[in-house]
Amino acid sequence: MADLSEAGFKKRTRVSKAREALLDIPPIERTEHIPLSFADGRTVAEPVDAVMNVPHYPRAAMDGWAVRAEDTFGASDRSPAIVDPDESIGPNRAVRVHTGSELPDGADAVVMIEETDRVGDELELFDAVAEGENVGPVGEDVESGQRLYEPGHTLRPSDLGLLKGTGVDAVEVFEHPEVAVVPTGEELVQSDPDPGEIIETNRFTISRLAERWGAEVTRREIVTDDHEALRAAIQRDLVRDVVVTTGGSSVGERDLIPDVVEELGEVFVHGVALKPGHPVALGRVEGTTVVMLPGYPVAAIVNAVQFFRPLIKHLGGVTPEPLPAQEATLTRKIRSEPGIRTFVRVTLETGASGLEATPTRASGSGVLSSVALADGWVVVEESREGIAEGETVAVENWEYNG
């Protein structure tokens, strides 16, 4: 662990290294068996195989007439084969079928309706079909015993339909990671703030994000900046997978959380080379991960997306997808400090050159509206010193649920 007495985080961990350290934590292994009706968005914990064939009977793939292929040999527009329309299959007999209908016993092919003509009591066939033509065989879609999903797959509505159709009615999935969100700070209130007080918003925002990302969340009441009170708050939730605190993560006199976690366990990251929000800390106490987010709302959100989101996904057995991004032309220069990964909030509008990204005027880490009213952010990598006006940039959608 870095020396926390260093003034102003002279040594900051790179974002990638901090995330790697966090994702070294083993995923949770708890699983539960749940019905398909509750499985949307859940992560498969055991291989899932089809229970039955789909289709489980040979079926007509077209509207037309079921026949014996041999009875259509040589049929053409000029010389149609003549068969009798009937309710059962036999030599030179045909049965009317519709797409998805069960193929009648004795039939092995279907002549499309447009290749036939009813003439009195007879049926003319203008197409010589091969055995199996226009027929969906048993198991054409899915075969019984076929492997459908491996552990780690996140189930989507289309997956649930496939499972239901193949006879699967319940699946083994990983349990959601259990998370406690603990806001800290003696200046925080829930409403009607006096001068010097602030309405607490981080618990609401961070907990909702955590739920979107797949966590079961417990929201705790505000804990004041008191060493023993903070210690008790951390210890109370060590039965959970993750404790997320907001506020008190820097190195000031009232920034007590890293010291408390260090006393109880380990702080393996304190101070990350990103902006806004470098005073983030990551630790571990008795098997519970502790994510210590800065108190400023924008800084809390940036760090939650960079560290808390991948942690929740990882604990739940999922590799997080990259945030979706749109390309846009930058309308104003972005300044950044080399060696620091910078997240610049932008709004998007369609201009003369196509989609344009404009950095928000308010950029402070305490200005929540700069995120809430933005359309995304542009990430300036550590290797760059700003981005020039007119350059094409990727605008990430940080509110993506995946």
mmCIF file of C-alpha atoms in Angstrom:
data_model
loop_
_atom_site.group_PDB
_atom_site.id
_atom_site.type_symbol
_atom_site.label_atom_id
_atom_site.label_comp_id
_atom_site.label_asym_id
_atom_site.label_seq_id
_atom_site.Cartn_x
_atom_site.Cartn_y
_atom_site.Cartn_z
ATOM 1 C CA MET A 1 0.000 0.000 0.000
ATOM 2 C CA ALA A 2 1.189 3.531 -0.761
ATOM 3 C CA ASP A 3 2.223 5.861 2.057
ATOM 4 C CA LEU A 4 -0.986 7.735 2.837
ATOM 5 C CA SER A 5 0.945 10.565 4.441
ATOM 6 C CA GLU A 6 2.150 11.731 1.039
ATOM 7 C CA ALA A 7 0.641 15.143 0.412
ATOM 8 C CA GLY A 8 -2.026 15.293 -2.276
ATOM 9 C CA PHE A 9 -1.563 11.758 -3.608
ATOM 10 C CA LYS A 10 1.806 12.293 -5.253
ATOM 11 C CA LYS A 11 1.654 8.646 -6.247
ATOM 12 C CA ARG A 12 -1.570 7.608 -7.943
ATOM 13 C CA THR A 13 -2.427 4.193 -9.315
ATOM 14 C CA ARG A 14 -3.336 4.036 -12.997
ATOM 15 C CA VAL A 15 -6.974 3.186 -13.699
ATOM 16 C CA SER A 16 -6.108 -0.096 -15.435
ATOM 17 C CA LYS A 17 -3.884 -1.255 -12.555
ATOM 18 C CA ALA A 18 -6.490 -0.348 -9.948
ATOM 19 C CA ARG A 19 -9.151 -2.249 -11.852
ATOM 20 C CA GLU A 20 -6.879 -5.277 -12.255
ATOM 21 C CA ALA A 21 -6.273 -5.344 -8.502
ATOM 22 C CA LEU A 22 -10.013 -5.169 -7.882
ATOM 23 C CA LEU A 23 -10.821 -7.939 -10.328
ATOM 24 C CA ASP A 24 -8.298 -10.290 -8.738
ATOM 25 C CA ILE A 25 -10.975 -10.840 -6.088
ATOM 26 C CA PRO A 26 -12.648 -14.240 -6.625
ATOM 27 C CA PRO A 27 -16.203 -14.184 -8.008
ATOM 28 C CA ILE A 28 -18.974 -15.332 -5.713
ATOM 29 C CA GLU A 29 -19.888 -19.007 -6.012
ATOM 30 C CA ARG A 30 -23.381 -18.932 -4.521
ATOM 31 C CA THR A 31 -26.055 -20.110 -6.932
ATOM 32 C CA GLU A 32 -29.813 -20.575 -6.933
ATOM 33 C CA HIS A 33 -32.289 -22.548 -9.018
ATOM 34 C CA ILE A 34 -34.977 -20.231 -10.384
ATOM 35 C CA PRO A 35 -37.907 -20.506 -12.811
ATOM 36 C CA LEU A 36 -37.567 -18.932 -16.240
ATOM 37 C CA SER A 37 -40.079 -16.230 -15.302
ATOM 38 C CA PHE A 38 -37.451 -14.743 -12.967
ATOM 39 C CA ALA A 39 -34.355 -15.460 -15.072
ATOM 40 C CA ASP A 40 -34.200 -12.433 -17.399
ATOM 41 C CA GLY A 41 -30.823 -10.751 -16.968
ATOM 42 C CA ARG A 42 -29.466 -13.488 -14.704
ATOM 43 C CA THR A 43 -26.123 -15.212 -15.269
ATOM 44 C CA VAL A 44 -26.022 -18.934 -15.957
ATOM 45 C CA ALA A 45 -24.031 -20.876 -13.342
ATOM 46 C CA GLU A 46 -24.217 -24.380 -14.867
ATOM 47 C CA PRO A 47 -24.354 -25.622 -18.469
ATOM 48 C CA VAL A 48 -27.891 -25.646 -19.886
ATOM 49 C CA ASP A 49 -28.908 -28.376 -22.362
ATOM 50 C CA ALA A 50 -32.109 -28.781 -24.355
ATOM 51 C CA VAL A 51 -34.542 -31.266 -22.841
ATOM 52 C CA MET A 52 -36.410 -32.023 -26.084
ATOM 53 C CA ASN A 53 -36.113 -31.731 -29.852
ATOM 54 C CA VAL A 54 -37.430 -28.633 -31.602
ATOM 55 C CA PRO A 55 -39.442 -29.409 -33.598
ATOM 56 C CA HIS A 56 -40.350 -32.669 -31.899
ATOM 57 C CA TYR A 57 -42.184 -33.867 -35.013
ATOM 58 C CA PRO A 58 -41.457 -33.596 -38.775
ATOM 59 C CA ARG A 59 -43.271 -30.506 -40.028
ATOM 60 C CA ALA A 60 -44.170 -28.790 -43.253
ATOM 61 C CA ALA A 61 -41.837 -25.887 -43.951
ATOM 62 C CA MET A 62 -44.209 -24.407 -46.572
ATOM 63 C CA ASP A 63 -47.904 -24.145 -47.341
ATOM 64 C CA GLY A 64 -48.664 -26.836 -49.916
ATOM 65 C CA TRP A 65 -49.302 -30.536 -50.357
ATOM 66 C CA ALA A 66 -47.560 -33.350 -48.523
ATOM 67 C CA VAL A 67 -46.552 -36.132 -50.893
ATOM 68 C CA ARG A 68 -44.285 -39.106 -51.440
ATOM 69 C CA ALA A 69 -41.303 -37.647 -53.322
ATOM 70 C CA GLU A 70 -41.275 -40.633 -55.691
ATOM 71 C CA ASP A 71 -44.779 -39.671 -56.925
ATOM 72 C CA THR A 72 -43.450 -36.330 -58.229
ATOM 73 C CA PHE A 73 -40.625 -37.783 -60.334
ATOM 74 C CA GLY A 74 -40.400 -35.981 -63.700
ATOM 75 C CA ALA A 75 -43.041 -33.372 -62.850
ATOM 76 C CA SER A 76 -42.687 -30.040 -64.673
ATOM 77 C CA ASP A 77 -44.728 -27.110 -65.956
ATOM 78 C CA ARG A 78 -45.331 -28.926 -69.251
ATOM 79 C CA SER A 79 -45.813 -32.378 -67.795
ATOM 80 C CA PRO A 80 -47.327 -32.225 -64.301
ATOM 81 C CA ALA A 81 -47.612 -35.248 -62.051
ATOM 82 C CA ILE A 82 -51.232 -36.134 -61.327
ATOM 83 C CA VAL A 83 -52.240 -37.190 -57.789
ATOM 84 C CA ASP A 84 -55.445 -37.453 -55.785
ATOM 85 C CA PRO A 85 -56.131 -34.946 -52.986
ATOM 86 C CA ASP A 86 -56.882 -37.014 -49.878
ATOM 87 C CA GLU A 87 -56.790 -37.076 -46.085
ATOM 88 C CA SER A 88 -54.021 -39.684 -45.874
ATOM 89 C CA ILE A 89 -50.856 -40.476 -47.782
ATOM 90 C CA GLY A 90 -50.562 -43.374 -50.190
ATOM 91 C CA PRO A 91 -49.355 -44.005 -53.737
ATOM 92 C CA ASN A 92 -50.233 -40.957 -55.861
ATOM 93 C CA ARG A 93 -52.136 -39.305 -52.997
ATOM 94 C CA ALA A 94 -51.462 -35.864 -51.427
ATOM 95 C CA VAL A 95 -52.604 -34.187 -48.206
ATOM 96 C CA ARG A 96 -53.032 -30.410 -47.800
ATOM 97 C CA VAL A 97 -50.635 -28.964 -45.184
ATOM 98 C CA HIS A 98 -49.767 -25.535 -43.829
ATOM 99 C CA THR A 99 -46.473 -24.138 -42.614
ATOM 100 C CA GLY A 100 -45.721 -25.803 -39.281
ATOM 101 C CA SER A 101 -48.227 -28.628 -39.771
ATOM 102 C CA GLU A 102 -47.215 -32.132 -38.780
ATOM 103 C CA LEU A 103 -46.135 -34.106 -41.828
ATOM 104 C CA PRO A 104 -48.674 -36.904 -42.428
ATOM 105 C CA ASP A 105 -47.503 -40.497 -41.988
ATOM 106 C CA GLY A 106 -46.038 -41.802 -45.214
ATOM 107 C CA ALA A 107 -45.169 -38.359 -46.631
ATOM 108 C CA ASP A 108 -41.548 -37.362 -47.082
ATOM 109 C CA ALA A 109 -41.776 -34.052 -48.975
ATOM 110 C CA VAL A 110 -43.989 -31.007 -49.561
ATOM 111 C CA VAL A 111 -44.826 -29.404 -52.906
ATOM 112 C CA MET A 112 -45.333 -25.645 -52.486
ATOM 113 C CA ILE A 113 -48.905 -24.470 -53.063
ATOM 114 C CA GLU A 114 -47.838 -22.234 -55.961
ATOM 115 C CA GLU A 115 -46.452 -25.300 -57.782
ATOM 116 C CA THR A 116 -49.853 -27.031 -57.794
ATOM 117 C CA ASP A 117 -53.241 -26.654 -59.451
ATOM 118 C CA ARG A 118 -56.541 -28.279 -58.534
ATOM 119 C CA VAL A 119 -58.330 -29.569 -61.633
ATOM 120 C CA GLY A 120 -61.649 -31.180 -60.772
ATOM 121 C CA ASP A 121 -61.001 -34.123 -58.468
ATOM 122 C CA GLU A 122 -57.332 -34.245 -59.368
ATOM 123 C CA LEU A 123 -54.233 -32.279 -58.280
ATOM 124 C CA GLU A 124 -51.517 -31.306 -60.748
ATOM 125 C CA LEU A 125 -47.963 -31.032 -59.377
ATOM 126 C CA PHE A 126 -45.533 -28.924 -61.418
ATOM 127 C CA ASP A 127 -42.407 -29.513 -59.302
ATOM 128 C CA ALA A 128 -40.413 -32.698 -58.805
ATOM 129 C CA VAL A 129 -39.402 -32.580 -55.140
ATOM 130 C CA ALA A 130 -36.696 -34.603 -53.454
ATOM 131 C CA GLU A 131 -37.135 -36.586 -50.267
ATOM 132 C CA GLY A 132 -37.046 -34.117 -47.316
ATOM 133 C CA GLU A 133 -37.661 -31.066 -49.513
ATOM 134 C CA ASN A 134 -39.726 -28.320 -47.810
ATOM 135 C CA VAL A 135 -39.821 -30.433 -44.652
ATOM 136 C CA GLY A 136 -38.492 -29.451 -41.233
ATOM 137 C CA PRO A 137 -37.082 -32.650 -39.693
ATOM 138 C CA VAL A 138 -37.212 -33.553 -35.998
ATOM 139 C CA GLY A 139 -34.580 -31.486 -34.168
ATOM 140 C CA GLU A 140 -33.979 -29.145 -37.119
ATOM 141 C CA ASP A 141 -33.975 -26.120 -34.778
ATOM 142 C CA VAL A 142 -32.572 -27.708 -31.603
ATOM 143 C CA GLU A 143 -31.708 -31.313 -30.819
ATOM 144 C CA SER A 144 -32.456 -32.916 -27.470
ATOM 145 C CA GLY A 145 -29.335 -32.764 -25.306
ATOM 146 C CA GLN A 146 -27.805 -29.944 -27.355
ATOM 147 C CA ARG A 147 -25.710 -27.515 -25.266
ATOM 148 C CA LEU A 148 -27.457 -24.146 -25.323
ATOM 149 C CA TYR A 149 -25.613 -21.968 -22.795
ATOM 150 C CA GLU A 150 -22.376 -22.153 -20.864
ATOM 151 C CA PRO A 151 -21.750 -20.672 -17.396
ATOM 152 C CA GLY A 152 -21.247 -16.927 -17.568
ATOM 153 C CA HIS A 153 -23.925 -16.281 -20.185
ATOM 154 C CA THR A 154 -26.391 -13.548 -19.247
ATOM 155 C CA LEU A 155 -29.898 -14.585 -20.195
ATOM 156 C CA ARG A 156 -31.948 -12.371 -22.518
ATOM 157 C CA PRO A 157 -35.669 -12.556 -23.343
ATOM 158 C CA SER A 158 -34.900 -14.458 -26.573
ATOM 159 C CA ASP A 159 -32.879 -16.978 -24.548
ATOM 160 C CA LEU A 160 -35.810 -17.540 -22.215
ATOM 161 C CA GLY A 161 -38.058 -18.248 -25.206
ATOM 162 C CA LEU A 162 -35.573 -20.772 -26.571
ATOM 163 C CA LEU A 163 -35.251 -22.493 -23.196
ATOM 164 C CA LYS A 164 -39.006 -22.687 -22.750
ATOM 165 C CA GLY A 165 -39.412 -24.121 -26.235
ATOM 166 C CA THR A 166 -36.825 -26.853 -25.580
ATOM 167 C CA GLY A 167 -38.485 -28.026 -22.379
ATOM 168 C CA VAL A 168 -36.337 -26.174 -19.842
ATOM 169 C CA ASP A 169 -38.434 -24.537 -17.133
ATOM 170 C CA ALA A 170 -35.781 -23.522 -14.568
ATOM 171 C CA VAL A 171 -32.060 -22.684 -14.563
ATOM 172 C CA GLU A 172 -29.183 -22.552 -12.107
ATOM 173 C CA VAL A 173 -27.853 -18.988 -11.913
ATOM 174 C CA PHE A 174 -25.355 -17.080 -9.832
ATOM 175 C CA GLU A 175 -26.851 -15.136 -6.977
ATOM 176 C CA HIS A 176 -26.740 -11.364 -7.272
ATOM 177 C CA PRO A 177 -23.814 -9.812 -5.391
ATOM 178 C CA GLU A 178 -25.023 -8.306 -2.113
ATOM 179 C CA VAL A 179 -24.048 -4.667 -1.669
ATOM 180 C CA ALA A 180 -24.463 -2.126 1.111
ATOM 181 C CA VAL A 181 -24.281 1.588 0.207
ATOM 182 C CA VAL A 182 -23.172 3.774 3.111
ATOM 183 C CA PRO A 183 -23.130 7.589 2.729
ATOM 184 C CA THR A 184 -20.778 9.382 5.105
ATOM 185 C CA GLY A 185 -20.297 13.001 6.146
ATOM 186 C CA GLU A 186 -21.409 15.214 9.021
ATOM 187 C CA GLU A 187 -22.557 17.893 6.563
ATOM 188 C CA LEU A 188 -25.128 15.624 4.873
ATOM 189 C CA VAL A 189 -28.891 15.855 5.392
ATOM 190 C CA GLN A 190 -31.909 14.351 3.663
ATOM 191 C CA SER A 191 -33.815 17.605 3.155
ATOM 192 C CA ASP A 192 -34.106 21.301 4.134
ATOM 193 C CA PRO A 193 -30.375 22.015 4.347
ATOM 194 C CA ASP A 194 -29.070 24.873 6.497
ATOM 195 C CA PRO A 195 -26.024 26.870 5.357
ATOM 196 C CA GLY A 196 -23.071 24.479 5.340
ATOM 197 C CA GLU A 197 -25.286 21.442 4.913
ATOM 198 C CA ILE A 198 -25.814 19.429 1.711
ATOM 199 C CA ILE A 199 -28.659 17.196 0.623
ATOM 200 C CA GLU A 200 -27.248 13.688 0.314
ATOM 201 C CA THR A 201 -27.693 12.283 -3.235
ATOM 202 C CA ASN A 202 -24.960 9.679 -3.678
ATOM 203 C CA ARG A 203 -26.781 6.865 -1.915
ATOM 204 C CA PHE A 204 -29.751 7.267 -4.245
ATOM 205 C CA THR A 205 -27.652 7.452 -7.412
ATOM 206 C CA ILE A 206 -25.090 4.766 -6.582
ATOM 207 C CA SER A 207 -27.625 2.270 -5.278
ATOM 208 C CA ARG A 208 -29.785 2.629 -8.387
ATOM 209 C CA LEU A 209 -26.747 2.128 -10.622
ATOM 210 C CA ALA A 210 -25.787 -0.953 -8.600
ATOM 211 C CA GLU A 211 -29.249 -2.424 -9.094
ATOM 212 C CA ARG A 212 -29.035 -1.795 -12.838
ATOM 213 C CA TRP A 213 -25.694 -3.580 -12.911
ATOM 214 C CA GLY A 214 -27.074 -6.642 -11.134
ATOM 215 C CA ALA A 215 -26.641 -6.197 -7.383
ATOM 216 C CA GLU A 216 -28.964 -6.681 -4.422
ATOM 217 C CA VAL A 217 -28.646 -3.391 -2.548
ATOM 218 C CA THR A 218 -29.127 -2.360 1.075
ATOM 219 C CA ARG A 219 -29.261 1.407 1.565
ATOM 220 C CA ARG A 220 -27.844 2.587 4.888
ATOM 221 C CA GLU A 221 -28.470 5.821 6.746
ATOM 222 C CA ILE A 222 -25.896 8.619 6.764
ATOM 223 C CA VAL A 223 -22.902 7.952 9.026
ATOM 224 C CA THR A 224 -21.145 10.969 10.517
ATOM 225 C CA ASP A 225 -17.384 11.577 10.338
ATOM 226 C CA ASP A 226 -16.589 9.673 13.506
ATOM 227 C CA HIS A 227 -13.979 6.918 13.653
ATOM 228 C CA GLU A 228 -15.961 4.520 15.821
ATOM 229 C CA ALA A 229 -19.235 5.148 13.994
ATOM 230 C CA LEU A 230 -17.555 4.428 10.658
ATOM 231 C CA ARG A 231 -15.883 1.323 12.032
ATOM 232 C CA ALA A 232 -19.216 -0.003 13.292
ATOM 233 C CA ALA A 233 -20.866 0.756 9.932
ATOM 234 C CA ILE A 234 -18.228 -1.229 8.042
ATOM 235 C CA GLN A 235 -18.338 -4.138 10.468
ATOM 236 C CA ARG A 236 -22.147 -4.302 10.324
ATOM 237 C CA ASP A 237 -22.072 -5.117 6.599
ATOM 238 C CA LEU A 238 -19.180 -7.565 6.436
ATOM 239 C CA VAL A 239 -21.765 -10.277 5.756
ATOM 240 C CA ARG A 240 -22.199 -8.725 2.289
ATOM 241 C CA ASP A 241 -20.011 -9.050 -0.773
ATOM 242 C CA VAL A 242 -19.323 -5.334 -1.148
ATOM 243 C CA VAL A 243 -19.582 -2.255 1.035
ATOM 244 C CA VAL A 244 -19.619 1.011 -0.895
ATOM 245 C CA THR A 245 -19.015 4.204 1.029
ATOM 246 C CA THR A 246 -19.379 7.725 -0.351
ATOM 247 C CA GLY A 247 -17.347 10.595 1.065
ATOM 248 C CA GLY A 248 -14.368 10.707 3.393
ATOM 249 C CA SER A 249 -11.977 8.899 1.035
ATOM 250 C CA SER A 250 -9.290 11.584 0.626
ATOM 251 C CA VAL A 251 -6.439 12.479 3.027
ATOM 252 C CA GLY A 252 -7.960 15.367 4.997
ATOM 253 C CA GLU A 253 -8.676 15.458 8.721
ATOM 254 C CA ARG A 254 -12.234 14.262 8.243
ATOM 255 C CA ASP A 255 -11.350 11.649 5.612
ATOM 256 C CA LEU A 256 -11.382 8.678 7.949
ATOM 257 C CA ILE A 257 -12.697 5.800 5.873
ATOM 258 C CA PRO A 258 -9.338 4.547 4.454
ATOM 259 C CA ASP A 259 -7.827 4.494 7.958
ATOM 260 C CA VAL A 260 -10.815 2.582 9.330
ATOM 261 C CA VAL A 261 -10.637 -0.009 6.534
ATOM 262 C CA GLU A 262 -6.863 -0.331 6.958
ATOM 263 C CA GLU A 263 -7.357 -1.069 10.660
ATOM 264 C CA LEU A 264 -9.946 -3.744 9.918
ATOM 265 C CA GLY A 265 -8.284 -5.267 6.871
ATOM 266 C CA GLU A 266 -6.369 -3.924 3.864
ATOM 267 C CA VAL A 267 -6.440 -0.902 1.572
ATOM 268 C CA PHE A 268 -4.771 -1.962 -1.684
ATOM 269 C CA VAL A 269 -5.479 1.192 -3.723
ATOM 270 C CA HIS A 270 -5.759 4.768 -2.470
ATOM 271 C CA GLY A 271 -5.625 7.516 -5.051
ATOM 272 C CA VAL A 272 -6.128 6.800 -8.769
ATOM 273 C CA ALA A 273 -4.854 8.755 -11.763
ATOM 274 C CA LEU A 274 -8.229 9.878 -13.056
ATOM 275 C CA LYS A 275 -10.177 13.108 -13.116
ATOM 276 C CA PRO A 276 -12.623 13.885 -11.638
ATOM 277 C CA GLY A 277 -12.372 11.728 -8.542
ATOM 278 C CA HIS A 278 -8.797 10.660 -7.857
ATOM 279 C CA PRO A 279 -9.361 10.157 -4.076
ATOM 280 C CA VAL A 280 -10.996 6.760 -4.542
ATOM 281 C CA ALA A 281 -9.841 3.861 -2.368
ATOM 282 C CA LEU A 282 -10.278 0.110 -2.676
ATOM 283 C CA GLY A 283 -9.909 -2.375 0.150
ATOM 284 C CA ARG A 284 -10.828 -5.729 1.579
ATOM 285 C CA VAL A 285 -12.022 -6.709 5.061
ATOM 286 C CA GLU A 286 -12.729 -10.317 6.066
ATOM 287 C CA GLY A 287 -13.676 -11.324 2.527
ATOM 288 C CA THR A 288 -15.808 -8.246 1.863
ATOM 289 C CA THR A 289 -14.630 -5.750 -0.743
ATOM 290 C CA VAL A 290 -14.849 -2.097 0.281
ATOM 291 C CA VAL A 291 -15.141 0.539 -2.457
ATOM 292 C CA MET A 292 -14.540 4.004 -1.010
ATOM 293 C CA LEU A 293 -15.944 6.576 -3.415
ATOM 294 C CA PRO A 294 -15.305 10.322 -3.201
ATOM 295 C CA GLY A 295 -18.159 12.415 -1.849
ATOM 296 C CA TYR A 296 -18.489 14.822 -4.761
ATOM 297 C CA PRO A 297 -21.358 13.465 -6.889
ATOM 298 C CA VAL A 298 -19.636 13.541 -10.293
ATOM 299 C CA ALA A 299 -16.477 11.984 -8.861
ATOM 300 C CA ALA A 300 -18.594 9.289 -7.204
ATOM 301 C CA ILE A 301 -20.331 8.454 -10.490
ATOM 302 C CA VAL A 302 -17.114 8.366 -12.540
ATOM 303 C CA ASN A 303 -15.449 6.022 -10.059
ATOM 304 C CA ALA A 304 -18.558 3.878 -9.685
ATOM 305 C CA VAL A 305 -18.627 3.300 -13.440
ATOM 306 C CA GLN A 306 -14.888 2.618 -13.626
ATOM 307 C CA PHE A 307 -14.591 0.311 -10.607
ATOM 308 C CA PHE A 308 -17.919 -0.585 -8.987
ATOM 309 C CA ARG A 309 -19.625 -1.615 -12.244
ATOM 310 C CA PRO A 310 -16.884 -4.074 -13.340
ATOM 311 C CA LEU A 311 -16.678 -5.403 -9.780
ATOM 312 C CA ILE A 312 -20.405 -6.216 -9.643
ATOM 313 C CA LYS A 313 -20.254 -7.884 -13.046
ATOM 314 C CA HIS A 314 -17.122 -9.825 -12.091
ATOM 315 C CA LEU A 315 -18.540 -11.026 -8.779
ATOM 316 C CA GLY A 316 -21.656 -12.192 -10.619
ATOM 317 C CA GLY A 317 -19.621 -14.249 -13.084
ATOM 318 C CA VAL A 318 -19.863 -11.826 -16.024
ATOM 319 C CA THR A 319 -17.216 -10.045 -18.074
ATOM 320 C CA PRO A 320 -18.501 -6.453 -18.357
ATOM 321 C CA GLU A 321 -19.164 -5.191 -21.848
ATOM 322 C CA PRO A 322 -17.476 -1.953 -22.958
ATOM 323 C CA LEU A 323 -19.713 1.075 -22.649
ATOM 324 C CA PRO A 324 -21.435 1.828 -25.962
ATOM 325 C CA ALA A 325 -20.149 4.964 -27.669
ATOM 326 C CA GLN A 326 -21.115 7.291 -30.508
ATOM 327 C CA GLU A 327 -18.634 9.079 -32.733
ATOM 328 C CA ALA A 328 -18.950 12.862 -32.855
ATOM 329 C CA THR A 329 -16.934 15.904 -33.861
ATOM 330 C CA LEU A 330 -15.555 17.915 -30.941
ATOM 331 C CA THR A 331 -16.683 21.549 -31.056
ATOM 332 C CA ARG A 332 -14.210 22.880 -28.481
ATOM 333 C CA LYS A 333 -10.743 21.898 -27.384
ATOM 334 C CA ILE A 334 -10.449 19.623 -24.358
ATOM 335 C CA ARG A 335 -7.561 20.176 -21.971
ATOM 336 C CA SER A 336 -6.161 17.378 -19.829
ATOM 337 C CA GLU A 337 -3.102 16.528 -17.806
ATOM 338 C CA PRO A 338 -0.702 13.882 -19.165
ATOM 339 C CA GLY A 339 -0.684 10.760 -17.029
ATOM 340 C CA ILE A 340 -4.281 11.342 -15.874
ATOM 341 C CA ARG A 341 -7.300 9.652 -17.458
ATOM 342 C CA THR A 342 -9.850 12.445 -17.812
ATOM 343 C CA PHE A 343 -13.610 12.119 -18.221
ATOM 344 C CA VAL A 344 -15.107 15.144 -19.946
ATOM 345 C CA ARG A 345 -18.898 15.508 -19.933
ATOM 346 C CA VAL A 346 -20.400 16.527 -23.273
ATOM 347 C CA THR A 347 -23.737 17.238 -24.903
ATOM 348 C CA LEU A 348 -24.591 15.966 -28.383
ATOM 349 C CA GLU A 349 -26.305 17.859 -31.181
ATOM 350 C CA THR A 350 -26.592 17.371 -34.921
ATOM 351 C CA GLY A 351 -24.712 20.127 -36.739
ATOM 352 C CA ALA A 352 -23.489 20.909 -40.222
ATOM 353 C CA SER A 353 -20.782 18.244 -40.003
ATOM 354 C CA GLY A 354 -23.013 15.601 -38.442
ATOM 355 C CA LEU A 355 -23.110 14.674 -34.760
ATOM 356 C CA GLU A 356 -21.226 17.220 -32.645
ATOM 357 C CA ALA A 357 -19.965 16.922 -29.054
ATOM 358 C CA THR A 358 -19.701 20.037 -26.901
ATOM 359 C CA PRO A 359 -18.006 19.930 -23.480
ATOM 360 C CA THR A 360 -20.277 21.167 -20.699
ATOM 361 C CA ARG A 361 -19.366 24.592 -19.308
ATOM 362 C CA ALA A 362 -19.601 23.382 -15.720
ATOM 363 C CA SER A 363 -16.902 20.785 -15.132
ATOM 364 C CA GLY A 364 -16.375 20.602 -11.354
ATOM 365 C CA SER A 365 -16.669 17.234 -9.644
ATOM 366 C CA GLY A 366 -19.384 18.633 -7.389
ATOM 367 C CA VAL A 367 -21.582 19.886 -10.236
ATOM 368 C CA LEU A 368 -24.047 17.027 -10.579
ATOM 369 C CA SER A 369 -25.956 18.739 -13.392
ATOM 370 C CA SER A 370 -22.847 18.485 -15.591
ATOM 371 C CA VAL A 371 -23.433 14.727 -15.701
ATOM 372 C CA ALA A 372 -27.204 14.543 -15.320
ATOM 373 C CA LEU A 373 -27.782 16.973 -18.209
ATOM 374 C CA ALA A 374 -24.990 15.593 -20.407
ATOM 375 C CA ASP A 375 -25.345 12.957 -23.133
ATOM 376 C CA GLY A 376 -22.177 11.101 -22.195
ATOM 377 C CA TRP A 377 -18.496 11.658 -21.646
ATOM 378 C CA VAL A 378 -15.305 11.659 -23.673
ATOM 379 C CA VAL A 379 -12.398 9.729 -22.189
ATOM 380 C CA VAL A 380 -8.993 11.385 -22.638
ATOM 381 C CA GLU A 381 -6.387 8.667 -22.166
ATOM 382 C CA GLU A 382 -3.313 9.136 -19.978
ATOM 383 C CA SER A 383 -1.004 9.341 -22.993
ATOM 384 C CA ARG A 384 -2.708 12.463 -24.385
ATOM 385 C CA GLU A 385 -2.516 16.128 -23.481
ATOM 386 C CA GLY A 386 -5.985 17.199 -24.471
ATOM 387 C CA ILE A 387 -7.972 16.769 -27.692
ATOM 388 C CA ALA A 388 -8.122 19.409 -30.411
ATOM 389 C CA GLU A 389 -11.300 21.054 -31.653
ATOM 390 C CA GLY A 390 -12.626 19.304 -34.754
ATOM 391 C CA GLU A 391 -11.238 15.906 -33.840
ATOM 392 C CA THR A 392 -13.526 12.870 -33.948
ATOM 393 C CA VAL A 393 -14.164 11.541 -30.454
ATOM 394 C CA ALA A 394 -16.047 8.594 -28.919
ATOM 395 C CA VAL A 395 -18.822 9.683 -26.548
ATOM 396 C CA GLU A 396 -19.483 6.937 -24.001
ATOM 397 C CA ASN A 397 -22.935 6.292 -22.593
ATOM 398 C CA TRP A 398 -22.052 5.807 -18.935
ATOM 399 C CA GLU A 399 -25.650 4.985 -17.977
ATOM 400 C CA TYR A 400 -25.659 1.808 -20.081
ATOM 401 C CA ASN A 401 -27.225 -1.066 -18.133
ATOM 402 C CA GLY A 402 -25.012 -3.819 -19.495
#
